[in-house]
Short mmCIF file of C-alpha atoms in Angstrom, two decimals:
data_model
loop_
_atom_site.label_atom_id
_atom_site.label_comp_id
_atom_site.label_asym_id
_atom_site.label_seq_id
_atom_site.Cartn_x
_atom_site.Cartn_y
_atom_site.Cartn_z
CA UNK G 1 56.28 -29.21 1.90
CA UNK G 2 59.41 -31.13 0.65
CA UNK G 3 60.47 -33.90 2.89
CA UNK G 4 63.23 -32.87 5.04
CA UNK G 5 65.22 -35.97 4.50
CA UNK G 6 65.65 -34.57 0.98
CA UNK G 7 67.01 -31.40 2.25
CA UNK G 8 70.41 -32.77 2.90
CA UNK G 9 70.35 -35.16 -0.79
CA UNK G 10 69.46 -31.55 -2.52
CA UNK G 11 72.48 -30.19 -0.23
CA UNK G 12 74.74 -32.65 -1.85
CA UNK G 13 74.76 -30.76 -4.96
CA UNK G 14 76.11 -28.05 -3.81
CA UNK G 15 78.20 -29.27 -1.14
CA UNK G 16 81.26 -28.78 -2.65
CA UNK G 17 80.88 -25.40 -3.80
CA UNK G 18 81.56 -23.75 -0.58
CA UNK G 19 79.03 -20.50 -1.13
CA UNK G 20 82.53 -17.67 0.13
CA UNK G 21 84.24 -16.00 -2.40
CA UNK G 22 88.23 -15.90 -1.81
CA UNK G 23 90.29 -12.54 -3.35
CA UNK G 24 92.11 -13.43 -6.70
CA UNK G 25 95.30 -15.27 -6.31
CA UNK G 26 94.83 -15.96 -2.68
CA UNK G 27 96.40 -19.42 -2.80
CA UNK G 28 99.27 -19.07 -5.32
CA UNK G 29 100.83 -16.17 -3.12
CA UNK G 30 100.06 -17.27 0.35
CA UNK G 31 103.16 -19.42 0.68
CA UNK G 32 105.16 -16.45 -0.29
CA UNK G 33 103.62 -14.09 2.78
CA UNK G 34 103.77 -16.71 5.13
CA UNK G 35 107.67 -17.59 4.65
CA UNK G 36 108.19 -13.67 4.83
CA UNK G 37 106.06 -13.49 8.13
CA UNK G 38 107.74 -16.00 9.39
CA UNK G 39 111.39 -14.60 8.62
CA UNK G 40 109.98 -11.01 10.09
CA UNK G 41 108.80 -12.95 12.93
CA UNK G 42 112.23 -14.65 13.58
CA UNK G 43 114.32 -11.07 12.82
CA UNK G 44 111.97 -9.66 15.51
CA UNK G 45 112.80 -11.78 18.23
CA UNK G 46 116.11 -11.67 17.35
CA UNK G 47 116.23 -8.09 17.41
CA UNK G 48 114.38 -8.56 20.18
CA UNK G 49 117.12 -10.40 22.39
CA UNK G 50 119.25 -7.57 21.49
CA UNK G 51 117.06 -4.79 23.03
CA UNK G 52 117.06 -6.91 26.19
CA UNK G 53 120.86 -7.59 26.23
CA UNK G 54 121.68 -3.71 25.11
CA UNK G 55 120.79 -2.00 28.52
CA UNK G 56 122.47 -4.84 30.65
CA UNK G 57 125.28 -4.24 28.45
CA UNK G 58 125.36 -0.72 29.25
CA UNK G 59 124.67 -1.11 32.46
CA UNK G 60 127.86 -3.57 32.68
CA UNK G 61 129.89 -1.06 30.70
CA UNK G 62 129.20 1.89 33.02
CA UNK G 63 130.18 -0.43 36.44
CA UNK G 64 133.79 -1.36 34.37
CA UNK G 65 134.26 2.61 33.90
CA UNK G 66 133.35 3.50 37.17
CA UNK G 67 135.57 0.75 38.14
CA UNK G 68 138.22 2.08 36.27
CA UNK G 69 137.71 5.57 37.54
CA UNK G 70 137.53 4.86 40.98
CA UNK G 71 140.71 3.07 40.85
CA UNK G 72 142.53 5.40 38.79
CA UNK G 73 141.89 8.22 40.73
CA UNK G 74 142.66 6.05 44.13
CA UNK G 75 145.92 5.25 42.22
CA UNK G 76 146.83 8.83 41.53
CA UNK G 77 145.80 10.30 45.23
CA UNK G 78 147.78 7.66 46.48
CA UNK G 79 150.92 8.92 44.41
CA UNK G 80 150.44 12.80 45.35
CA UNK G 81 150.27 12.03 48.52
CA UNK G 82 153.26 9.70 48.92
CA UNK G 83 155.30 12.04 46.43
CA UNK G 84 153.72 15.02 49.29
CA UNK G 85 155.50 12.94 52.21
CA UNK G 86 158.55 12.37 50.23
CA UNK G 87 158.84 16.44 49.62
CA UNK G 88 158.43 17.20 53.48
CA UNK G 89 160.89 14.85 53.83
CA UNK G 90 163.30 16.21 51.43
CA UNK G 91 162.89 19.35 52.98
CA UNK G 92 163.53 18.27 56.66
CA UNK G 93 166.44 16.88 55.47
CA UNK G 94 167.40 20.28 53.71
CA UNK G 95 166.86 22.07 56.84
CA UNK G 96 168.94 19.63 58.86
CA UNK G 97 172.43 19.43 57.11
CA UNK G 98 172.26 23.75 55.99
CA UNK G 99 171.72 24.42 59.42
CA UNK G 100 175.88 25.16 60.68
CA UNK G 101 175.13 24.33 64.16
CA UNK G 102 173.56 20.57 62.97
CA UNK G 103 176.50 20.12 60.42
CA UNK G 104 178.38 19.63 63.95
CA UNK G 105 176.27 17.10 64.47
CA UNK G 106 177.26 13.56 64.86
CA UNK G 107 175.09 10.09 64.13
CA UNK G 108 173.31 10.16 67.77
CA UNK G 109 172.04 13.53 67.60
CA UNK G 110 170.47 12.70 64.26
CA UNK G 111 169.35 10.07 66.00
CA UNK G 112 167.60 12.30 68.53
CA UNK G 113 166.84 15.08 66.01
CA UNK G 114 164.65 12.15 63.95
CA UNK G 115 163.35 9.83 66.78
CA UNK G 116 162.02 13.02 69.11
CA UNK G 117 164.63 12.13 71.49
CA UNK G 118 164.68 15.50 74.16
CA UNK G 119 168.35 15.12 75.53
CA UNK G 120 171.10 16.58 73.16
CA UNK G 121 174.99 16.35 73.77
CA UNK G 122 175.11 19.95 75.12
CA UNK G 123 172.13 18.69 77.49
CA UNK G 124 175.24 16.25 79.34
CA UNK G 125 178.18 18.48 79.18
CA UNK G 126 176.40 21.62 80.74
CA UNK G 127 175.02 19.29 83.28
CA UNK G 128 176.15 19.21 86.88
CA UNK G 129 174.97 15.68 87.65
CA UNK G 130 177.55 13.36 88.94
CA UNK G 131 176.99 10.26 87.09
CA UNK G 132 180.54 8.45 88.34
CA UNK G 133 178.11 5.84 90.70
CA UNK G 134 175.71 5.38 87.41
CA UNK G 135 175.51 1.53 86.93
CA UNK G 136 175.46 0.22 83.16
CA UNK G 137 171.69 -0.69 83.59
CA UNK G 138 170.89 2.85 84.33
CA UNK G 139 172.70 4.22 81.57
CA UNK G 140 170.91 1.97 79.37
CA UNK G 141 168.15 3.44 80.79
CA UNK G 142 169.20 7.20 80.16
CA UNK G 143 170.18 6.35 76.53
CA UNK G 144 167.33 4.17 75.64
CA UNK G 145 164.45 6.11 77.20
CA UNK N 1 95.10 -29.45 -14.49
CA UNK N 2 96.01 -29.86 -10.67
CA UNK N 3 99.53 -30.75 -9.91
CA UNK N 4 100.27 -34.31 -8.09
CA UNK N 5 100.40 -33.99 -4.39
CA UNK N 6 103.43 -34.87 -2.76
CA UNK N 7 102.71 -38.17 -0.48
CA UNK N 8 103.09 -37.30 3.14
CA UNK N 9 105.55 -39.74 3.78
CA UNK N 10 107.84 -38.57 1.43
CA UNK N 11 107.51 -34.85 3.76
CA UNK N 12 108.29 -36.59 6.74
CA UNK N 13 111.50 -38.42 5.15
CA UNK N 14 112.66 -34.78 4.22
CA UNK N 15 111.59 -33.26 7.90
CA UNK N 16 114.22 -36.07 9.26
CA UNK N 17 117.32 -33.88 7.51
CA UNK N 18 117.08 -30.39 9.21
CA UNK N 19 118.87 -29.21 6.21
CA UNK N 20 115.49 -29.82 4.13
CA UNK N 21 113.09 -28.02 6.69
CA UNK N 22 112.29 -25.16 4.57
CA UNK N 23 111.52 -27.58 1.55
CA UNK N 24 109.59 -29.98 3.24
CA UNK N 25 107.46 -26.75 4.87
CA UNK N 26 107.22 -25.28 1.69
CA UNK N 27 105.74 -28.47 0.05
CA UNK N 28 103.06 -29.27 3.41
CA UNK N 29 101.70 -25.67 2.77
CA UNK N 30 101.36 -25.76 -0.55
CA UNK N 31 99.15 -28.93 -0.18
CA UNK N 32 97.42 -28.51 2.76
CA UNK N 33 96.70 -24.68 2.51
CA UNK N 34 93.66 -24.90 0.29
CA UNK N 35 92.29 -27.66 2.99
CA UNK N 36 93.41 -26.03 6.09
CA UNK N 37 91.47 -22.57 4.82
CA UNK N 38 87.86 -24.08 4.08
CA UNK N 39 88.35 -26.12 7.32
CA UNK N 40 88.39 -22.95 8.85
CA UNK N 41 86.68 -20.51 6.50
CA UNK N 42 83.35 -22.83 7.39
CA UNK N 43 84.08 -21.90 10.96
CA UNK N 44 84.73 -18.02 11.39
CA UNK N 45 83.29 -16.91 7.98
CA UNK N 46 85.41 -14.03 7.84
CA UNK N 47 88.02 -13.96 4.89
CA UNK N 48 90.35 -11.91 7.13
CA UNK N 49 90.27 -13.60 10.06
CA UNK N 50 90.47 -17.09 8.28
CA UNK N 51 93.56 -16.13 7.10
CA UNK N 52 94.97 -15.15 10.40
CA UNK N 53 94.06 -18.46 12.15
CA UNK N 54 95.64 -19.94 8.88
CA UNK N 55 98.96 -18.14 8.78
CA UNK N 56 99.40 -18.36 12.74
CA UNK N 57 98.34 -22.40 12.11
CA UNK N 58 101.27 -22.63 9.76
CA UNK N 59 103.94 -20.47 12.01
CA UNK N 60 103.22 -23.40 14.49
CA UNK N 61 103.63 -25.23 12.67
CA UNK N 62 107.04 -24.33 11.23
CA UNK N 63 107.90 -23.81 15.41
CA UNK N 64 106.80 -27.80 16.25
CA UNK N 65 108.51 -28.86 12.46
CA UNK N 66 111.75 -29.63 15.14
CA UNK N 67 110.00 -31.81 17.58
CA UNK N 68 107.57 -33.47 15.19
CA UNK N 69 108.77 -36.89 15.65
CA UNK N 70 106.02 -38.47 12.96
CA UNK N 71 104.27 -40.49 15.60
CA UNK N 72 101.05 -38.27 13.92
CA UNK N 73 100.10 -37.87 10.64
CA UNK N 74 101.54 -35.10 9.12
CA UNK N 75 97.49 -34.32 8.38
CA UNK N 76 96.56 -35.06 11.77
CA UNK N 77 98.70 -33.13 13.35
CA UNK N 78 98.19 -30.15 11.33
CA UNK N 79 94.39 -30.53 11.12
CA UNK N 80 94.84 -30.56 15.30
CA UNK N 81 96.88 -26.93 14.88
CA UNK N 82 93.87 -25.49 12.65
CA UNK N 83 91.06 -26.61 14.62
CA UNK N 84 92.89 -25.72 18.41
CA UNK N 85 93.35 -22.31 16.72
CA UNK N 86 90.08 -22.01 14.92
CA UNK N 87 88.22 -22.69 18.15
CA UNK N 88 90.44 -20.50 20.33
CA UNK N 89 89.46 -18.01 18.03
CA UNK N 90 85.50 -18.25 18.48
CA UNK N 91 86.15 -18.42 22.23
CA UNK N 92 88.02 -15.07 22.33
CA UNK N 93 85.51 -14.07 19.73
CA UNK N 94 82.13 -14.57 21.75
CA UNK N 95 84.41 -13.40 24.88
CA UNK N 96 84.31 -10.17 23.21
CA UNK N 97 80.56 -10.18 21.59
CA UNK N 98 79.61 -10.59 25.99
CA UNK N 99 81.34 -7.47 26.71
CA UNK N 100 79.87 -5.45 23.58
CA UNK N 101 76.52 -4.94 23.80
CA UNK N 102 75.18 -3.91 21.07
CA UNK N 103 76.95 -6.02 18.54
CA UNK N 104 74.74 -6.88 15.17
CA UNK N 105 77.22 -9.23 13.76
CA UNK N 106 76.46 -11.91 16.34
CA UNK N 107 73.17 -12.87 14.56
CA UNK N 108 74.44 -15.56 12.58
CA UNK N 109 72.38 -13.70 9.12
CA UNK N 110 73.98 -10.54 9.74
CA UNK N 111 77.31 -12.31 10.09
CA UNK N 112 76.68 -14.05 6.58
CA UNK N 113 75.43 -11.23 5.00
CA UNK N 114 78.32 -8.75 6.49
CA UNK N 115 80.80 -10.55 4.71
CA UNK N 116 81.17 -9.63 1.35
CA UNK N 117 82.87 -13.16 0.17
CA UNK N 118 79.20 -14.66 0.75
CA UNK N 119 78.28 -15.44 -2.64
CA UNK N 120 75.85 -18.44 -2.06
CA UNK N 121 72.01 -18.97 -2.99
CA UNK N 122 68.58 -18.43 -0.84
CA UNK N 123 69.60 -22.42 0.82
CA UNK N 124 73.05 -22.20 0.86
CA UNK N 125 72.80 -19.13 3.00
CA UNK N 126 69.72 -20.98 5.36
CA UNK N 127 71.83 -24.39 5.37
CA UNK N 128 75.01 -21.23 6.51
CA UNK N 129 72.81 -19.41 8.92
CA UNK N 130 71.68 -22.42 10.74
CA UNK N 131 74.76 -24.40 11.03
CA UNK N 132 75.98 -21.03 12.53
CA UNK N 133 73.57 -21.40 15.65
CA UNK N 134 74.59 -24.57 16.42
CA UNK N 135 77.26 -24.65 19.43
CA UNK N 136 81.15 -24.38 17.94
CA UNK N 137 82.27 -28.04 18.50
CA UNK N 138 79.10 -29.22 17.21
CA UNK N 139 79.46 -26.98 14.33
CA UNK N 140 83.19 -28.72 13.56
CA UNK N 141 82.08 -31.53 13.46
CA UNK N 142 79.19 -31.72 11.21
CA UNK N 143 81.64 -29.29 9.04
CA UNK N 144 84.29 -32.25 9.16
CA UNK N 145 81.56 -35.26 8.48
CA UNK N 146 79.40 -33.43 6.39
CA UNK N 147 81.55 -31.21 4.26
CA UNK N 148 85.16 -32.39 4.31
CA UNK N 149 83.66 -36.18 4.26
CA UNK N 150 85.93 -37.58 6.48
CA UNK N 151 86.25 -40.62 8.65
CA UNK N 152 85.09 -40.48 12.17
CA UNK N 153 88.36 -42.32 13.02
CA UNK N 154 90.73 -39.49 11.41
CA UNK N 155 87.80 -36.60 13.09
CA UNK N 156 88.57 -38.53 16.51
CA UNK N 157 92.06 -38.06 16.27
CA UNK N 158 91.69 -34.32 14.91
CA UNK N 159 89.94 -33.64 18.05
CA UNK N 160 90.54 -35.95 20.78
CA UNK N 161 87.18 -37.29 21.08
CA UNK N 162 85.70 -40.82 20.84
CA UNK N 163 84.30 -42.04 17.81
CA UNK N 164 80.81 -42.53 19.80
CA UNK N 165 80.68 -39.61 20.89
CA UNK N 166 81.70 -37.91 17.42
CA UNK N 167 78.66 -39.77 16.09
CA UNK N 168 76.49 -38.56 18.38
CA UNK N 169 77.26 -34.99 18.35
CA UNK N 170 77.28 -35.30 14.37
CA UNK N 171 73.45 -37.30 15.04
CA UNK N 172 72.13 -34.11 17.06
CA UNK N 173 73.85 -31.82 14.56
CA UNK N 174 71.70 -32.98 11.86
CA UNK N 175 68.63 -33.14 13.75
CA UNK N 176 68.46 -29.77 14.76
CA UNK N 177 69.43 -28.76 11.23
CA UNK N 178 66.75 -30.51 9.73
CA UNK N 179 64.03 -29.60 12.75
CA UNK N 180 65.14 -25.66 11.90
CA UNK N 181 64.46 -26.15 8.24
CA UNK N 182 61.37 -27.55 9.26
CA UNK N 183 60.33 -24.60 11.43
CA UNK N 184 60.91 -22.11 8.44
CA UNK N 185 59.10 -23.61 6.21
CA UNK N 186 55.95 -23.59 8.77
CA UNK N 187 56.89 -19.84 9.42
#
């Protein structure tokens, strides 16, 4: 039996020899692989950003529209219905001065016609009521109310 | 003839412009690369998956370049990325060997013998298959004292122990080596 001692001296031989074989050219194109890895590596995670940030962008780009949307169709309702009150108006109006009986019409029964007001001029002349003892408060009252 | 290797110091001076990153990279892989793969070629045997430890050692690398302040070696420091990555590697590794049950590659002969880059002799494959049963740290460092030759100072450094301790673990390393030669030649 050799002395065991001497098993590490024989060793020393062949220490240096590392007993793996490594595939041709290993070395002289690792560098190149590596910088491309690392380049695909960085595109990745830039790419990578953009996948996250491209649904919040949507996301934000659909809440804008339906924004948008919401306001231009409040916008619009709002205008067909003022330009609505406006025509009803119009035609009140119409009504009002092509009628012959309202073209006799002075300011206060306008007044009336518009405000609601029951009592009309006719209403006082065909009336029987003596007012001659009426004080000024109570026909304040009578016009007013 | 080999080429003259660029002195560490002068990387460092060229890692302090971040305009010459890429150069100075290029020049710390093309001088350690050779190193860095035996260091870990002697640990995972594989061809394969020495050269995914080695590539994902350098990507590191390349990430830390910004904050590496030269407080380290350059060698140090990358030495400490090969073997944290080397090691993480064997823990995953015997992770999954416990789950599979009936895997033949964790006999350390069958490992040798399954990779086809083995092209050693009868004692270089006995010196292999032994230093393959010893436990993984143990295993670094008698690769590190007894192959790489270096100091116990710069292995300390490497992998945070204490120089005592290094020399003790290398001590029992070479005891059980020789004891298992022993036993074979009885068998």
């Amino acid at each position: 039996m050799s002395n065991n001692d001497d098993i590490f001296d024989n060793l020393e031989k062949i220490k240096n020899n590392p007993p793996f074989a490594v595939p041709e050219n290993y070395f002289d194109t690792f560098h190149d692989r590596l910088m491309k890895k690392i380049k695909n590596e960085s595109d990745s995670k830039q790419t990578g950003i953009k996948r996250f940030l491209k649904p919040l962008t949507g996301i934000a780009a659909s809440i804008i529209l339906a924004t948008a949307l919401y306001f231009a169709f409040f916008m619009v309702h709002k205008n067909i219905a003022t330009a609505e009150n406006d025509t009803i108006l119009l035609n009140e109006f119409d009504k009002v001065i092509e009628d012959p009986v309202a073209m006799q019409l002075n300011e206060y029964d306008l007044t009336c016609y518009i405000t609601g007001c029951n009592q009309t001029i006719t209403d006082f002349e065909n009336d029987d009521t003596d007012y001659s003892d009426l004080t000024i408060e109570d026909i304040d009252n009578l016009i007013l109310f | 003839m080999r080429k003259a290797e660029v002195p560490d110091k002068k990387i460092a001076n060229l890692l302090k412009n971040p305009s010459n990153k890429e150069k100075a990279f290029s020049l710390l892989v093309k001088k350690y690369q050779e190193r860095l793969y035996w260091h870990i070629r002697k640990m995972v045997i594989s061809h394969d998956d020495t050269d995914d430890i080695l590539q994902n050692t350098f990507i590191k690398t390349w990430k830390g370049l910004d904050k590496f302040r030269g407080d380290a070696s350059l060698y140090t420091w990358l030495y400490r990325i090969a073997t944290n990555e080397t090691l993480t590697f064997l823990k995953n590794k015997d992770k999954r060997n416990a789950v599979s049950l009936n895997n033949e590659n964790v006999i350390p002969e069958n490992r040798l013998r399954s990779d086809s880059g083995f092209n050693g002799n009868e004692i270089q494959l006995k010196l292999q298959k032994y230093i393959l049963m010893l436990p993984d740290k143990q295993r670094l460092v008698f690769n590190m004292k007894y192959f790489d030759e270096m100091k116990y100072e710069d292995i300390a450094k490497i992998t945070g122990n204490s120089v005592g301790a290094l020399k003790a673990s290398f001590h029992h390393a070479v005891n059980k080596l020789k004891s298992m030669f022993k036993n074979d030649e009885i068998i």
